[in-house]
């Protein structure tokens, strides 16, 4: 009997490792600094190597573990991409608050949540996005139209 490897964790771990390796190597282009005086390359390099290692810790044991085959969920993929496009199109005309609200509502169309739950989750996402990016990080993005 042929064993089906845990392909979900293998692919996920290898993608995590690839992303970590990219950031760790690309971060070397910036000044690294030291632990007490961190440069702009410090966090990308350190976190990149951590992500690389964690990805390997996820992927390697999965090679010997039994798993289920991958089933591509086209509906979830479609609504996720539609959500990203909605945010990109609506960001400057509507601002971060309304664009993230709309994008969250579009993304949640793939779920079986009630309308009330979708609205509450989307309002929370919009509030957090607004507090984190334009307010907390002081990104120059419009909050409202």
Short mmCIF file of N, CA and C in Angstrom, two decimals:
data_model
loop_
_atom_site.label_atom_id
_atom_site.label_comp_id
_atom_site.label_asym_id
_atom_site.label_seq_id
_atom_site.Cartn_x
_atom_site.Cartn_y
_atom_site.Cartn_z
N UNK A 1 0.85 -1.18 0.00
CA UNK A 1 0.00 0.00 0.00
C UNK A 1 0.90 1.25 0.00
N UNK A 2 0.61 2.17 -0.89
CA UNK A 2 1.40 3.39 -1.01
C UNK A 2 0.94 4.41 0.02
N UNK A 3 1.91 5.00 0.74
CA UNK A 3 1.57 6.00 1.76
C UNK A 3 1.49 7.38 1.11
N UNK A 4 0.48 8.13 1.49
CA UNK A 4 0.36 9.51 1.04
C UNK A 4 1.05 10.38 2.08
N UNK A 5 2.10 11.06 1.65
CA UNK A 5 2.82 11.94 2.57
C UNK A 5 1.95 13.14 2.92
N UNK A 6 2.31 13.80 4.02
CA UNK A 6 1.57 14.99 4.46
C UNK A 6 1.99 16.17 3.59
N UNK A 7 1.45 16.20 2.38
CA UNK A 7 1.86 17.17 1.37
C UNK A 7 1.52 18.61 1.79
N UNK A 8 0.46 18.78 2.57
CA UNK A 8 0.11 20.13 3.05
C UNK A 8 1.25 20.75 3.84
N UNK A 9 1.76 20.01 4.79
CA UNK A 9 2.85 20.53 5.63
C UNK A 9 4.17 20.60 4.87
N UNK A 10 4.39 19.67 3.94
CA UNK A 10 5.62 19.72 3.15
C UNK A 10 5.64 20.99 2.31
N UNK A 11 4.57 21.23 1.57
CA UNK A 11 4.50 22.41 0.70
C UNK A 11 4.52 23.69 1.55
N UNK A 12 3.71 23.72 2.61
CA UNK A 12 3.66 24.90 3.47
C UNK A 12 5.01 25.20 4.11
N UNK A 13 5.67 24.17 4.61
CA UNK A 13 6.98 24.36 5.23
C UNK A 13 8.04 24.82 4.23
N UNK A 14 8.01 24.24 3.03
CA UNK A 14 8.98 24.65 2.02
C UNK A 14 8.73 26.08 1.55
N UNK A 15 7.46 26.48 1.44
CA UNK A 15 7.16 27.87 1.06
C UNK A 15 7.58 28.84 2.17
N UNK A 16 7.37 28.46 3.44
CA UNK A 16 7.83 29.28 4.54
C UNK A 16 9.35 29.42 4.51
N UNK A 17 10.03 28.31 4.26
CA UNK A 17 11.49 28.35 4.20
C UNK A 17 11.97 29.21 3.04
N UNK A 18 11.31 29.10 1.90
CA UNK A 18 11.71 29.90 0.74
C UNK A 18 11.52 31.39 1.03
N UNK A 19 10.39 31.75 1.64
CA UNK A 19 10.15 33.16 1.97
C UNK A 19 11.18 33.65 2.99
N UNK A 20 11.46 32.84 4.00
CA UNK A 20 12.46 33.22 5.00
C UNK A 20 13.84 33.38 4.40
N UNK A 21 14.21 32.46 3.50
CA UNK A 21 15.51 32.56 2.86
C UNK A 21 15.61 33.82 2.00
N UNK A 22 14.53 34.14 1.29
CA UNK A 22 14.51 35.35 0.48
C UNK A 22 14.75 36.58 1.35
N UNK A 23 13.99 36.72 2.44
CA UNK A 23 14.13 37.90 3.29
C UNK A 23 15.49 37.94 3.97
N UNK A 24 15.99 36.79 4.39
CA UNK A 24 17.29 36.76 5.05
C UNK A 24 18.40 37.17 4.09
N UNK A 25 18.36 36.70 2.87
CA UNK A 25 19.40 37.05 1.90
C UNK A 25 19.23 38.47 1.37
N UNK A 26 18.01 38.87 1.11
CA UNK A 26 17.77 40.22 0.60
C UNK A 26 18.06 41.27 1.68
N UNK A 27 17.80 40.92 2.93
CA UNK A 27 18.05 41.85 4.03
C UNK A 27 19.51 42.18 4.22
N UNK A 28 20.40 41.35 3.66
CA UNK A 28 21.84 41.63 3.77
C UNK A 28 22.24 42.86 2.96
N UNK A 29 21.36 43.32 2.07
CA UNK A 29 21.64 44.52 1.28
C UNK A 29 21.61 45.79 2.15
N UNK A 30 20.98 45.67 3.32
CA UNK A 30 20.86 46.81 4.22
C UNK A 30 21.87 46.68 5.36
N UNK A 31 22.12 47.78 6.04
CA UNK A 31 23.02 47.79 7.18
C UNK A 31 22.44 46.92 8.29
N UNK A 32 23.19 45.94 8.76
CA UNK A 32 22.71 45.01 9.78
C UNK A 32 22.72 45.63 11.16
N UNK A 33 23.78 46.30 11.51
CA UNK A 33 23.90 46.88 12.84
C UNK A 33 24.25 45.82 13.86
N UNK A 34 23.87 46.06 15.11
CA UNK A 34 24.11 45.09 16.18
C UNK A 34 22.84 44.97 17.01
N UNK A 35 22.86 44.08 17.99
CA UNK A 35 21.67 43.85 18.80
C UNK A 35 21.27 45.09 19.59
N UNK A 36 22.24 45.90 20.01
CA UNK A 36 21.90 47.10 20.78
C UNK A 36 21.68 48.31 19.88
N UNK A 37 22.09 48.24 18.64
CA UNK A 37 21.91 49.35 17.70
C UNK A 37 21.54 48.76 16.34
N UNK A 38 20.29 48.34 16.24
CA UNK A 38 19.83 47.61 15.06
C UNK A 38 19.74 48.50 13.84
N UNK A 39 20.22 47.97 12.73
CA UNK A 39 20.11 48.66 11.46
C UNK A 39 18.86 48.20 10.72
N UNK A 40 18.57 48.77 9.55
CA UNK A 40 17.37 48.39 8.81
C UNK A 40 17.39 46.95 8.30
N UNK A 41 18.55 46.31 8.26
CA UNK A 41 18.61 44.92 7.81
C UNK A 41 18.51 43.91 8.92
N UNK A 42 18.50 44.37 10.16
CA UNK A 42 18.52 43.45 11.31
C UNK A 42 17.29 42.54 11.35
N UNK A 43 16.11 43.14 11.35
CA UNK A 43 14.90 42.34 11.46
C UNK A 43 14.66 41.45 10.25
N UNK A 44 14.81 41.92 9.02
CA UNK A 44 14.60 41.00 7.89
C UNK A 44 15.54 39.79 7.92
N UNK A 45 16.79 40.02 8.30
CA UNK A 45 17.75 38.91 8.33
C UNK A 45 17.42 37.94 9.46
N UNK A 46 17.25 38.45 10.66
CA UNK A 46 17.00 37.58 11.82
C UNK A 46 15.67 36.84 11.67
N UNK A 47 14.62 37.58 11.35
CA UNK A 47 13.32 36.93 11.20
C UNK A 47 13.28 36.03 9.97
N UNK A 48 14.01 36.39 8.93
CA UNK A 48 14.08 35.53 7.75
C UNK A 48 14.70 34.18 8.06
N UNK A 49 15.80 34.19 8.81
CA UNK A 49 16.42 32.92 9.18
C UNK A 49 15.54 32.12 10.13
N UNK A 50 14.83 32.81 11.03
CA UNK A 50 13.89 32.09 11.91
C UNK A 50 12.77 31.45 11.11
N UNK A 51 12.22 32.19 10.15
CA UNK A 51 11.17 31.64 9.30
C UNK A 51 11.68 30.47 8.48
N UNK A 52 12.90 30.58 7.98
CA UNK A 52 13.52 29.49 7.22
C UNK A 52 13.60 28.22 8.09
N UNK A 53 14.11 28.38 9.31
CA UNK A 53 14.24 27.23 10.22
C UNK A 53 12.90 26.63 10.61
N UNK A 54 11.93 27.50 10.92
CA UNK A 54 10.60 26.99 11.28
C UNK A 54 9.94 26.25 10.12
N UNK A 55 10.17 26.75 8.91
CA UNK A 55 9.63 26.06 7.74
C UNK A 55 10.22 24.67 7.59
N UNK A 56 11.52 24.55 7.82
CA UNK A 56 12.14 23.22 7.75
C UNK A 56 11.64 22.31 8.86
N UNK A 57 11.44 22.89 10.06
CA UNK A 57 10.90 22.08 11.16
C UNK A 57 9.48 21.60 10.88
N UNK A 58 8.78 22.28 10.03
CA UNK A 58 7.44 21.86 9.62
C UNK A 58 7.50 20.84 8.49
N UNK A 59 8.38 21.07 7.50
CA UNK A 59 8.40 20.25 6.29
C UNK A 59 9.09 18.89 6.49
N UNK A 60 10.20 18.88 7.19
CA UNK A 60 10.98 17.63 7.28
C UNK A 60 10.22 16.50 7.97
N UNK A 61 9.62 16.71 9.15
CA UNK A 61 8.87 15.60 9.75
C UNK A 61 7.66 15.18 8.93
N UNK A 62 7.11 16.11 8.15
CA UNK A 62 5.93 15.80 7.34
C UNK A 62 6.25 14.79 6.24
N UNK A 63 7.52 14.67 5.88
CA UNK A 63 7.93 13.72 4.85
C UNK A 63 7.62 12.28 5.29
N UNK A 64 7.68 12.01 6.59
CA UNK A 64 7.45 10.67 7.11
C UNK A 64 6.08 10.50 7.74
N UNK A 65 5.25 11.51 7.63
CA UNK A 65 3.92 11.47 8.24
C UNK A 65 2.88 11.27 7.14
N UNK A 66 1.85 10.51 7.46
CA UNK A 66 0.78 10.29 6.49
C UNK A 66 -0.16 11.49 6.47
N UNK A 67 -0.62 11.84 5.31
CA UNK A 67 -1.53 12.97 5.16
C UNK A 67 -2.58 12.69 4.10
N UNK A 68 -3.36 13.68 3.81
CA UNK A 68 -4.40 13.55 2.80
C UNK A 68 -3.98 14.33 1.55
N UNK A 69 -4.48 13.94 0.40
CA UNK A 69 -4.11 14.67 -0.82
C UNK A 69 -4.68 16.09 -0.81
N UNK A 70 -4.04 16.95 -1.60
CA UNK A 70 -4.47 18.35 -1.69
C UNK A 70 -5.73 18.43 -2.55
N UNK A 71 -6.69 19.15 -2.04
CA UNK A 71 -7.91 19.44 -2.80
C UNK A 71 -7.97 20.94 -2.96
N UNK A 72 -7.88 21.39 -4.19
CA UNK A 72 -7.89 22.84 -4.44
C UNK A 72 -9.32 23.35 -4.32
N UNK A 73 -9.52 24.34 -3.50
CA UNK A 73 -10.84 24.92 -3.29
C UNK A 73 -10.93 26.19 -4.12
N UNK A 74 -11.45 26.05 -5.32
CA UNK A 74 -11.47 27.15 -6.28
C UNK A 74 -12.30 28.32 -5.80
N UNK A 75 -13.39 28.07 -5.09
CA UNK A 75 -14.22 29.16 -4.58
C UNK A 75 -13.47 30.05 -3.61
N UNK A 76 -12.75 29.44 -2.67
CA UNK A 76 -11.96 30.21 -1.71
C UNK A 76 -10.88 31.02 -2.42
N UNK A 77 -10.24 30.41 -3.40
CA UNK A 77 -9.21 31.12 -4.15
C UNK A 77 -9.80 32.32 -4.89
N UNK A 78 -10.93 32.11 -5.52
CA UNK A 78 -11.58 33.19 -6.27
C UNK A 78 -11.93 34.36 -5.35
N UNK A 79 -12.57 34.09 -4.20
CA UNK A 79 -13.00 35.16 -3.31
C UNK A 79 -11.81 35.84 -2.63
N UNK A 80 -10.73 35.11 -2.39
CA UNK A 80 -9.53 35.73 -1.82
C UNK A 80 -8.91 36.72 -2.80
N UNK A 81 -8.78 36.31 -4.06
CA UNK A 81 -8.22 37.20 -5.07
C UNK A 81 -9.15 38.39 -5.31
N UNK A 82 -10.46 38.12 -5.34
CA UNK A 82 -11.43 39.21 -5.52
C UNK A 82 -11.35 40.21 -4.37
N UNK A 83 -11.12 39.72 -3.16
CA UNK A 83 -10.98 40.58 -2.00
C UNK A 83 -9.76 41.49 -2.12
N UNK A 84 -8.64 40.93 -2.54
CA UNK A 84 -7.42 41.73 -2.73
C UNK A 84 -7.62 42.79 -3.81
N UNK A 85 -8.26 42.41 -4.90
CA UNK A 85 -8.53 43.36 -5.97
C UNK A 85 -9.48 44.46 -5.51
N UNK A 86 -10.49 44.08 -4.74
CA UNK A 86 -11.44 45.07 -4.22
C UNK A 86 -10.72 46.09 -3.33
N UNK A 87 -9.84 45.61 -2.47
CA UNK A 87 -9.09 46.52 -1.60
C UNK A 87 -8.22 47.45 -2.43
N UNK A 88 -7.53 46.90 -3.43
CA UNK A 88 -6.64 47.72 -4.26
C UNK A 88 -7.40 48.79 -5.02
N UNK A 89 -8.57 48.43 -5.53
CA UNK A 89 -9.36 49.38 -6.33
C UNK A 89 -10.02 50.43 -5.43
N UNK A 90 -10.44 50.04 -4.24
CA UNK A 90 -11.22 50.93 -3.38
C UNK A 90 -10.39 51.75 -2.39
N UNK A 91 -9.10 51.44 -2.24
CA UNK A 91 -8.29 52.07 -1.20
C UNK A 91 -8.29 53.60 -1.31
N UNK A 92 -7.92 54.14 -2.45
CA UNK A 92 -7.82 55.60 -2.54
C UNK A 92 -9.16 56.29 -2.72
N UNK A 93 -10.12 55.73 -3.45
CA UNK A 93 -11.41 56.43 -3.51
C UNK A 93 -12.19 56.41 -2.18
N UNK A 94 -12.11 55.29 -1.41
CA UNK A 94 -12.92 55.16 -0.19
C UNK A 94 -12.13 55.30 1.11
N UNK A 95 -10.83 55.12 1.06
CA UNK A 95 -10.03 55.16 2.28
C UNK A 95 -9.87 53.77 2.87
N UNK A 96 -8.94 53.68 3.83
CA UNK A 96 -8.59 52.39 4.43
C UNK A 96 -9.78 51.75 5.14
N UNK A 97 -10.53 52.53 5.88
CA UNK A 97 -11.62 51.97 6.69
C UNK A 97 -12.66 51.28 5.81
N UNK A 98 -13.17 51.98 4.82
CA UNK A 98 -14.23 51.41 3.98
C UNK A 98 -13.68 50.36 3.01
N UNK A 99 -12.46 50.56 2.51
CA UNK A 99 -11.88 49.58 1.59
C UNK A 99 -11.61 48.25 2.29
N UNK A 100 -11.11 48.30 3.53
CA UNK A 100 -10.87 47.06 4.25
C UNK A 100 -12.18 46.41 4.68
N UNK A 101 -13.18 47.20 4.97
CA UNK A 101 -14.51 46.65 5.28
C UNK A 101 -15.05 45.91 4.06
N UNK A 102 -14.99 46.53 2.89
CA UNK A 102 -15.50 45.91 1.67
C UNK A 102 -14.69 44.66 1.31
N UNK A 103 -13.37 44.75 1.42
CA UNK A 103 -12.52 43.60 1.09
C UNK A 103 -12.79 42.43 2.02
N UNK A 104 -13.00 42.72 3.28
CA UNK A 104 -13.30 41.66 4.24
C UNK A 104 -14.64 41.01 3.94
N UNK A 105 -15.63 41.83 3.60
CA UNK A 105 -16.94 41.28 3.24
C UNK A 105 -16.84 40.38 2.01
N UNK A 106 -16.06 40.79 1.03
CA UNK A 106 -15.89 39.97 -0.18
C UNK A 106 -15.19 38.66 0.17
N UNK A 107 -14.15 38.71 0.99
CA UNK A 107 -13.42 37.50 1.36
C UNK A 107 -14.31 36.53 2.13
N UNK A 108 -15.23 37.06 2.93
CA UNK A 108 -16.08 36.20 3.75
C UNK A 108 -17.27 35.61 2.97
N UNK A 109 -17.40 35.96 1.71
CA UNK A 109 -18.45 35.33 0.90
C UNK A 109 -18.21 33.84 0.72
N UNK A 110 -16.99 33.38 0.90
CA UNK A 110 -16.66 31.96 0.76
C UNK A 110 -17.05 31.17 2.01
N UNK A 111 -17.43 31.84 3.09
CA UNK A 111 -17.75 31.14 4.33
C UNK A 111 -19.24 30.91 4.47
N UNK A 112 -19.60 30.14 5.47
CA UNK A 112 -21.00 29.88 5.75
C UNK A 112 -21.48 30.68 6.96
N UNK A 113 -20.83 31.80 7.25
CA UNK A 113 -21.21 32.66 8.38
C UNK A 113 -22.54 33.34 8.09
N UNK A 114 -23.19 33.72 9.17
CA UNK A 114 -24.40 34.52 9.00
C UNK A 114 -23.99 35.94 8.59
N UNK A 115 -24.93 36.67 8.04
CA UNK A 115 -24.65 38.04 7.62
C UNK A 115 -24.20 38.90 8.80
N UNK A 116 -24.84 38.71 9.94
CA UNK A 116 -24.48 39.48 11.14
C UNK A 116 -23.03 39.20 11.55
N UNK A 117 -22.63 37.94 11.54
CA UNK A 117 -21.26 37.58 11.90
C UNK A 117 -20.27 38.15 10.90
N UNK A 118 -20.60 38.09 9.61
CA UNK A 118 -19.73 38.66 8.58
C UNK A 118 -19.54 40.16 8.80
N UNK A 119 -20.62 40.85 9.12
CA UNK A 119 -20.54 42.29 9.35
C UNK A 119 -19.67 42.60 10.58
N UNK A 120 -19.86 41.84 11.66
CA UNK A 120 -19.08 42.07 12.87
C UNK A 120 -17.59 41.80 12.63
N UNK A 121 -17.28 40.70 11.95
CA UNK A 121 -15.88 40.38 11.65
C UNK A 121 -15.29 41.45 10.75
N UNK A 122 -16.03 41.87 9.74
CA UNK A 122 -15.53 42.88 8.81
C UNK A 122 -15.33 44.23 9.49
N UNK A 123 -16.21 44.59 10.39
CA UNK A 123 -16.04 45.83 11.14
C UNK A 123 -14.79 45.77 12.02
N UNK A 124 -14.56 44.61 12.64
CA UNK A 124 -13.36 44.45 13.47
C UNK A 124 -12.10 44.53 12.61
N UNK A 125 -12.12 43.89 11.44
CA UNK A 125 -10.96 43.94 10.54
C UNK A 125 -10.71 45.37 10.08
N UNK A 126 -11.76 46.08 9.73
CA UNK A 126 -11.63 47.47 9.27
C UNK A 126 -11.07 48.35 10.39
N UNK A 127 -11.56 48.16 11.61
CA UNK A 127 -11.07 48.96 12.74
C UNK A 127 -9.60 48.67 13.01
N UNK A 128 -9.22 47.39 13.04
CA UNK A 128 -7.83 47.04 13.29
C UNK A 128 -6.91 47.54 12.17
N UNK A 129 -7.35 47.40 10.93
CA UNK A 129 -6.54 47.87 9.81
C UNK A 129 -6.32 49.37 9.90
N UNK A 130 -7.37 50.09 10.25
CA UNK A 130 -7.27 51.55 10.36
C UNK A 130 -6.37 51.96 11.52
N UNK A 131 -6.50 51.28 12.65
CA UNK A 131 -5.68 51.62 13.82
C UNK A 131 -4.21 51.26 13.58
N UNK A 132 -3.95 50.14 12.94
CA UNK A 132 -2.56 49.69 12.77
C UNK A 132 -1.83 50.50 11.71
N UNK A 133 -2.40 50.63 10.51
CA UNK A 133 -1.62 51.18 9.40
C UNK A 133 -1.60 52.71 9.34
N UNK A 134 -2.71 53.40 9.09
CA UNK A 134 -2.58 54.85 9.00
C UNK A 134 -2.34 55.54 10.35
N UNK A 135 -2.84 54.97 11.43
CA UNK A 135 -2.70 55.63 12.73
C UNK A 135 -1.43 55.16 13.44
N UNK A 136 -1.31 53.85 13.69
CA UNK A 136 -0.17 53.33 14.44
C UNK A 136 1.15 53.45 13.70
N UNK A 137 1.18 53.04 12.44
CA UNK A 137 2.41 53.10 11.66
C UNK A 137 2.58 54.40 10.89
N UNK A 138 1.58 55.25 10.98
CA UNK A 138 1.60 56.57 10.33
C UNK A 138 1.87 56.49 8.82
N UNK A 139 1.26 55.48 8.21
CA UNK A 139 1.38 55.37 6.75
C UNK A 139 0.51 56.44 6.11
N UNK A 140 0.96 56.99 5.03
CA UNK A 140 0.21 58.06 4.38
C UNK A 140 -0.87 57.46 3.50
N UNK A 141 -1.92 57.02 4.15
CA UNK A 141 -3.07 56.45 3.46
C UNK A 141 -4.31 57.18 3.94
N UNK A 142 -5.26 57.42 3.04
CA UNK A 142 -6.49 58.08 3.48
C UNK A 142 -7.33 57.14 4.34
N UNK A 143 -7.84 57.66 5.43
CA UNK A 143 -8.69 56.82 6.30
C UNK A 143 -10.12 56.80 5.76
N UNK A 144 -10.61 57.92 5.31
CA UNK A 144 -11.96 58.05 4.78
C UNK A 144 -11.91 58.66 3.38
N UNK A 145 -13.02 58.62 2.65
CA UNK A 145 -13.01 59.23 1.30
C UNK A 145 -12.72 60.71 1.35
#
